Coordinates of C-alpha atoms and ligand atoms in Angstrom, one line a residue:
X212 CA -0.6 120.3 33.9
X213 CA -3.5 122.1 35.3
X214 CA -6.3 123.4 33.3
X215 CA -9.4 124.9 34.2
X216 CA -13.0 123.6 33.8
X217 CA -16.1 124.2 33.7
X218 CA -18.8 121.2 35.4
X219 CA -22.7 121.2 35.8
X220 CA -25.4 118.6 37.1
X221 CA -27.7 117.6 34.6
X222 CA -30.2 120.3 34.6
X223 CA -27.7 123.1 35.2
X224 CA -29.0 124.5 38.6
X225 CA -25.3 123.4 40.3
X226 CA -22.5 124.7 38.5
X227 CA -18.8 124.5 39.3
X228 CA -15.4 125.8 37.6
X229 CA -11.8 123.7 38.7
X230 CA -8.3 123.6 38.1
X231 CA -7.7 120.3 37.4
X232 CA -4.6 118.4 36.1
X233 CA -6.9 115.5 34.9
X234 CA -3.3 113.7 33.6
X235 CA -2.6 112.9 37.5
X236 CA -5.4 110.5 37.5
X237 CA -9.1 110.0 38.3
X238 CA -10.6 107.7 40.6
X239 CA -13.1 105.0 40.6
X240 CA -14.0 103.1 43.8
X241 CA -16.3 100.3 44.2
X242 CA -17.8 101.5 48.3
X243 CA -21.2 101.2 48.7
X244 CA -21.7 104.7 47.5
X245 CA -19.5 104.7 44.7
X246 CA -20.5 101.7 43.0
X247 CA -24.3 102.6 43.2
X248 CA -23.6 106.3 41.9
X249 CA -21.1 104.6 39.4
X250 CA -19.2 108.0 40.6
X251 CA -15.9 108.8 38.4
X252 CA -14.1 111.3 40.6
X253 CA -11.0 113.5 40.5
X254 CA -9.4 115.4 43.5
X255 CA -8.6 118.7 43.7
X256 CA -7.7 121.3 46.7
X257 CA -10.2 123.4 48.0
X258 CA -8.8 126.5 46.6
X259 CA -8.8 125.2 43.0
X260 CA -12.8 124.5 43.1
X261 CA -15.4 127.3 42.5
X262 CA -18.9 126.8 43.2
X263 CA -20.6 129.2 40.6
X264 CA -24.1 128.7 41.7
X265 CA -26.2 129.1 45.3
X266 CA -24.8 126.4 47.6
X267 CA -28.4 125.4 48.5
X268 CA -28.7 123.9 45.2
X269 CA -26.7 120.9 46.3
X270 CA -28.4 118.6 49.0
X271 CA -25.7 117.5 51.4
X272 CA -25.4 113.4 52.0
X273 CA -23.2 112.2 54.5
X274 CA -23.1 108.2 55.9
X275 CA -20.5 105.8 57.1
X276 CA -17.6 108.0 59.1
X277 CA -19.8 111.1 58.0
X278 CA -15.9 112.6 56.8
X279 CA -17.5 113.4 53.2
X280 CA -20.3 115.6 51.9
X281 CA -21.7 114.2 48.8
X282 CA -23.5 116.8 47.2
X283 CA -26.0 115.9 44.8
X284 CA -28.2 118.2 42.7
X285 CA -31.9 118.5 44.6
X286 CA -33.9 119.3 40.7
X287 CA -32.0 116.4 39.1
X288 CA -30.1 114.2 41.5
X289 CA -26.4 114.4 39.5
X290 CA -23.7 114.0 42.0
X291 CA -21.4 116.8 40.8
X292 CA -19.0 117.0 43.4
X293 CA -18.4 116.2 47.0
X294 CA -15.8 117.9 49.5
X295 CA -14.6 116.8 52.8
X296 CA -11.5 115.8 54.8
X297 CA -9.3 113.1 54.6
X298 CA -5.5 113.1 56.2
X299 CA -4.1 110.0 54.5
X300 CA -4.8 112.2 51.3
X301 CA -3.7 115.4 52.3
X302 CA -6.5 116.9 54.4
X303 CA -9.1 118.9 52.8
X304 CA -10.1 117.9 49.1
X305 CA -12.7 118.4 46.9
X306 CA -13.7 115.8 44.8
X307 CA -15.1 116.5 41.3
X308 CA -17.2 114.0 39.3
X309 CA -15.2 113.8 35.8
X310 CA -18.8 112.5 34.5
X311 CA -19.6 116.7 35.2
X312 CA -17.2 118.5 33.3
X313 CA -19.0 120.3 30.3
X314 CA -17.7 119.9 26.8
X315 CA -15.4 117.2 27.3
X316 CA -14.0 115.3 24.1
X317 CA -14.8 111.9 24.6
X318 CA -11.2 110.5 23.4
X319 CA -9.8 112.7 26.0
X320 CA -12.4 111.2 28.4
X321 CA -11.4 107.4 27.6
X322 CA -8.0 108.4 27.9
X323 CA -7.9 109.5 31.3
X324 CA -5.9 107.4 33.9
X325 CA -7.8 105.6 36.3
X326 CA -6.9 104.7 39.7
X327 CA -9.2 102.0 40.9
X328 CA -9.8 101.7 45.3
X329 CA -11.2 99.0 47.1
X330 CA -13.2 101.1 49.2
X331 CA -15.6 98.1 49.9
X332 CA -13.1 96.7 52.1
X333 CA -11.6 99.5 53.4
X334 CA -9.0 98.7 51.3
X335 CA -8.0 102.6 49.4
X336 CA -5.0 101.9 48.3
X337 CA -5.1 98.5 46.4
X338 CA -7.6 98.0 43.7
X339 CA -10.3 95.5 43.8
X340 CA -10.3 92.1 42.3
X341 CA -12.6 93.2 39.4
X342 CA -12.8 96.4 38.2
X343 CA -14.4 96.6 35.3
X344 CA -18.3 97.0 36.4
X345 CA -16.9 100.3 37.9
Ligands
ZN614 ZN1 -29.5 119.7 38.4

């Protein structure tokens, strides 16, 4: 069931609200970017994401195919969300960093379904052989 969550970076300069059905699954990936950031994402449609802070508070990092905008707080560095367009996952998306959702019960976080993606080998629909470090 979709619920509305508030989220933020560490210092609070980047803040958002998002309508998310966390039971639909979250994602962890071993690509060069996600692995270094230990990014834990959940995808929503752009209309379910509301930035509550000035957009200039978030830097915009792009790499590779340049299809994703990996936004990070220019003060504390936390990567709170990203957005982009990937046809294979239904077009425009916003990826919310699950770790940036505020006031989450640890037991709820621990129980969330996780889909692992072998992004490192452009094998997004399958899990990598090792997932424990992600
Ligand atoms: Zn910040």
